[in-house]
Coordinates of N, CA and C in Angstrom, one line a residue:
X1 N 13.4 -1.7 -4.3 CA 12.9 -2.0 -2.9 C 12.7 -0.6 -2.3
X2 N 11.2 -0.6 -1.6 CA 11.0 0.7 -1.1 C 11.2 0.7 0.5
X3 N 12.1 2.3 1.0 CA 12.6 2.9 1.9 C 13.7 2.8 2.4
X4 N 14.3 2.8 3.1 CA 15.8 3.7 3.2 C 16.9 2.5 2.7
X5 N 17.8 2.8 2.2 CA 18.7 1.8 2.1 C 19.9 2.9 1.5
X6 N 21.3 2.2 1.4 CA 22.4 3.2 1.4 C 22.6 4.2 -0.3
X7 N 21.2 4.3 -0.6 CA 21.3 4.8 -2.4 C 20.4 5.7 -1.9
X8 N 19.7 5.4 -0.9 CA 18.4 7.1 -0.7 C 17.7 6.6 -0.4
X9 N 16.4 7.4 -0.4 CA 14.9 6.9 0.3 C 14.3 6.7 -0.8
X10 N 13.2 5.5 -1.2 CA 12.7 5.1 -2.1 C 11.2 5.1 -1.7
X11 N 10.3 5.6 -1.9 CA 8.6 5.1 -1.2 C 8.3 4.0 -2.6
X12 N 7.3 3.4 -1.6 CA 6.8 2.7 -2.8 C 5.8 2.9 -3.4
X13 N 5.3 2.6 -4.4 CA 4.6 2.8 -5.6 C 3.3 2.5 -5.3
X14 N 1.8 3.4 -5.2 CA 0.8 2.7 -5.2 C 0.6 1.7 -5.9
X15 N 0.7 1.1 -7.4 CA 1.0 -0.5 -7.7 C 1.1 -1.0 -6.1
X16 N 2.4 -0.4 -5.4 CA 2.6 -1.9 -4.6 C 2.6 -1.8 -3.7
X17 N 1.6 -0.3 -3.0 CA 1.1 -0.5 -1.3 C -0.6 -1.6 -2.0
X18 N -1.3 -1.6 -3.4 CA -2.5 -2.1 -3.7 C -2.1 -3.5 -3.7
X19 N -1.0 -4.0 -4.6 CA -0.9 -5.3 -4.6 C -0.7 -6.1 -3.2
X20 N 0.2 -5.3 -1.6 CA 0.4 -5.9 -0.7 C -1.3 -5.5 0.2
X21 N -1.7 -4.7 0.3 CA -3.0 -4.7 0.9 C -3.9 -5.7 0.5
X22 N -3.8 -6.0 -0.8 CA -4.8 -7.2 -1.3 C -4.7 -8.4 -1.4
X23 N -3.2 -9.1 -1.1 CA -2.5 -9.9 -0.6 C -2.7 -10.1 1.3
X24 N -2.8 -9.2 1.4 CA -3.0 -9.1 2.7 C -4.3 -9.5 3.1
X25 N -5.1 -9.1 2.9 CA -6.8 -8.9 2.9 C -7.4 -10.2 2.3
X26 N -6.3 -10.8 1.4 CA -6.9 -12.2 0.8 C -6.3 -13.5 1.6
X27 N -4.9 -13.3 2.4 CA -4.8 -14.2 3.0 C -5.3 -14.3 4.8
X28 N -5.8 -12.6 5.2 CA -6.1 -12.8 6.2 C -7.4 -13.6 6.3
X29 N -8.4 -13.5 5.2 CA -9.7 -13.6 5.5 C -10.2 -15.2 4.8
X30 N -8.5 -15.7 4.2 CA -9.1 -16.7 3.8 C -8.7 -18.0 5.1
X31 N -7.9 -17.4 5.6 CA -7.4 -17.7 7.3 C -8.9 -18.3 7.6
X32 N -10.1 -17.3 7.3 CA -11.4 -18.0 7.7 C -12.5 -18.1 6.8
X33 N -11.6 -18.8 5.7 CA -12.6 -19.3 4.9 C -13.7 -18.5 4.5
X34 N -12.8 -17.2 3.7 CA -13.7 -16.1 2.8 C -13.0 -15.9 1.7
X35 N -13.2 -15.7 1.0 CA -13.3 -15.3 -0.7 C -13.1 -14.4 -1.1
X36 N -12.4 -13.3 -1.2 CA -12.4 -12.0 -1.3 C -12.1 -11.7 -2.8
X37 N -13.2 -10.8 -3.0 CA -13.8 -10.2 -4.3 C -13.1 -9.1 -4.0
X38 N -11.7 -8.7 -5.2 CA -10.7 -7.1 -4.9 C -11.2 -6.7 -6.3
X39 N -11.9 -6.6 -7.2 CA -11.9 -6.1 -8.1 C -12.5 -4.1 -7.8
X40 N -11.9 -3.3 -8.8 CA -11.8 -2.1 -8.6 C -13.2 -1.9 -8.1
X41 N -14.0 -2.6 -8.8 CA -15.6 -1.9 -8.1 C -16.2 -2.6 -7.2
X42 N -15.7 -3.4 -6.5 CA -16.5 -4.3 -5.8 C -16.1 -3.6 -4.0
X43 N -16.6 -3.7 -3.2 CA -16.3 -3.0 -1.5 C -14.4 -3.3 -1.3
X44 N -14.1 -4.5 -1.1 CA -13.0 -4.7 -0.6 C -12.3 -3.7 -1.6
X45 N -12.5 -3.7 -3.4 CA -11.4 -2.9 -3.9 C -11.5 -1.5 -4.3
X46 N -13.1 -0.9 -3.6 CA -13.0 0.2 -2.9 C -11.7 0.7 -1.7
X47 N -12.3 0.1 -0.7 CA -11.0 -0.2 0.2 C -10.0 0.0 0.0
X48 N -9.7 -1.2 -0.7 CA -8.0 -1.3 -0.8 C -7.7 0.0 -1.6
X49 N -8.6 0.8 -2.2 CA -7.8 2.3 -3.1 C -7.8 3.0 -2.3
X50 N -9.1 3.4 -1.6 CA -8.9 4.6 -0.3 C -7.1 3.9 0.5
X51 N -7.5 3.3 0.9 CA -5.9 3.2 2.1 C -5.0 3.3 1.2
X52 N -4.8 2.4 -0.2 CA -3.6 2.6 -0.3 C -3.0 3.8 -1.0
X53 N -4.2 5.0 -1.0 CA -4.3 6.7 -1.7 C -3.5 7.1 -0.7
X54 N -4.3 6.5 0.7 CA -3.6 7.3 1.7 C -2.3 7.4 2.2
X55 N -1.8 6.0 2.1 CA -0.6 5.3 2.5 C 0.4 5.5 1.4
X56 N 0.4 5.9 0.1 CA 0.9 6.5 -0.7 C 1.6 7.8 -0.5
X57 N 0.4 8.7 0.1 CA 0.7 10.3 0.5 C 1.6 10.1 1.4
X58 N 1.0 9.3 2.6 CA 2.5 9.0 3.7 C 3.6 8.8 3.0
X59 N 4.2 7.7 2.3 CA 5.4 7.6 1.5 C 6.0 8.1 1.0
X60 N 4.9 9.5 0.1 CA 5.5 10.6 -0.5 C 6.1 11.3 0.1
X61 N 4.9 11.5 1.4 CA 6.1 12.6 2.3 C 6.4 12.3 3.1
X62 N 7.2 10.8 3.5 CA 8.2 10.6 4.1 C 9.2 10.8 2.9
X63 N 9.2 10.8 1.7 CA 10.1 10.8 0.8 C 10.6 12.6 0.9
X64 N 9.7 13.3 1.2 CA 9.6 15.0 1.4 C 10.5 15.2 2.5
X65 N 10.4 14.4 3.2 CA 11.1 14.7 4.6 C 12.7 14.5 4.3
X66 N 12.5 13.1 3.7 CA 14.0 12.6 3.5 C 14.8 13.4 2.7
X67 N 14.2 13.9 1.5 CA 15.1 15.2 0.7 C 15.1 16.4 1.4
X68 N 14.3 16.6 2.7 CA 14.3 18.0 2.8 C 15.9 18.4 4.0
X69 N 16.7 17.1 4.0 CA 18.1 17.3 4.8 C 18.7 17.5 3.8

């Protein structure tokens, strides 16, 4: 389980900021009856890599912060 809990700070794994973005992205859009194409080369799973590269970095260095006490 990723982030704080009484063992340390844990970030989580790009695996599983991609798996919840595209979970995310598939039930928002099917909310209105859309279909979403995640595969790595298609737009949405363009997408979902850029953010979850990004949101990764954040995790890491929240994880930097946490060891740096």
């Amino acid at each position: 389980m990723a982030g704080l809990d009484e063992n340390g700070f844990t970030p989580k794994t790009l695996a599983e900021i991609q798996t919840e973005l595209q979970a995310e992205l598939e039930e928002n859009l099917a909310n209105v009856g859309e279909v979403v194409n995640a595969t790595p080369s298609s737009r949405f799973g363009q997408l979902i890599d850029i953010f979850s590269s990004q949101m990764s970095e954040a995790w890491n260095g929240l994880q930097d912060i946490y060891n740096s006490y």
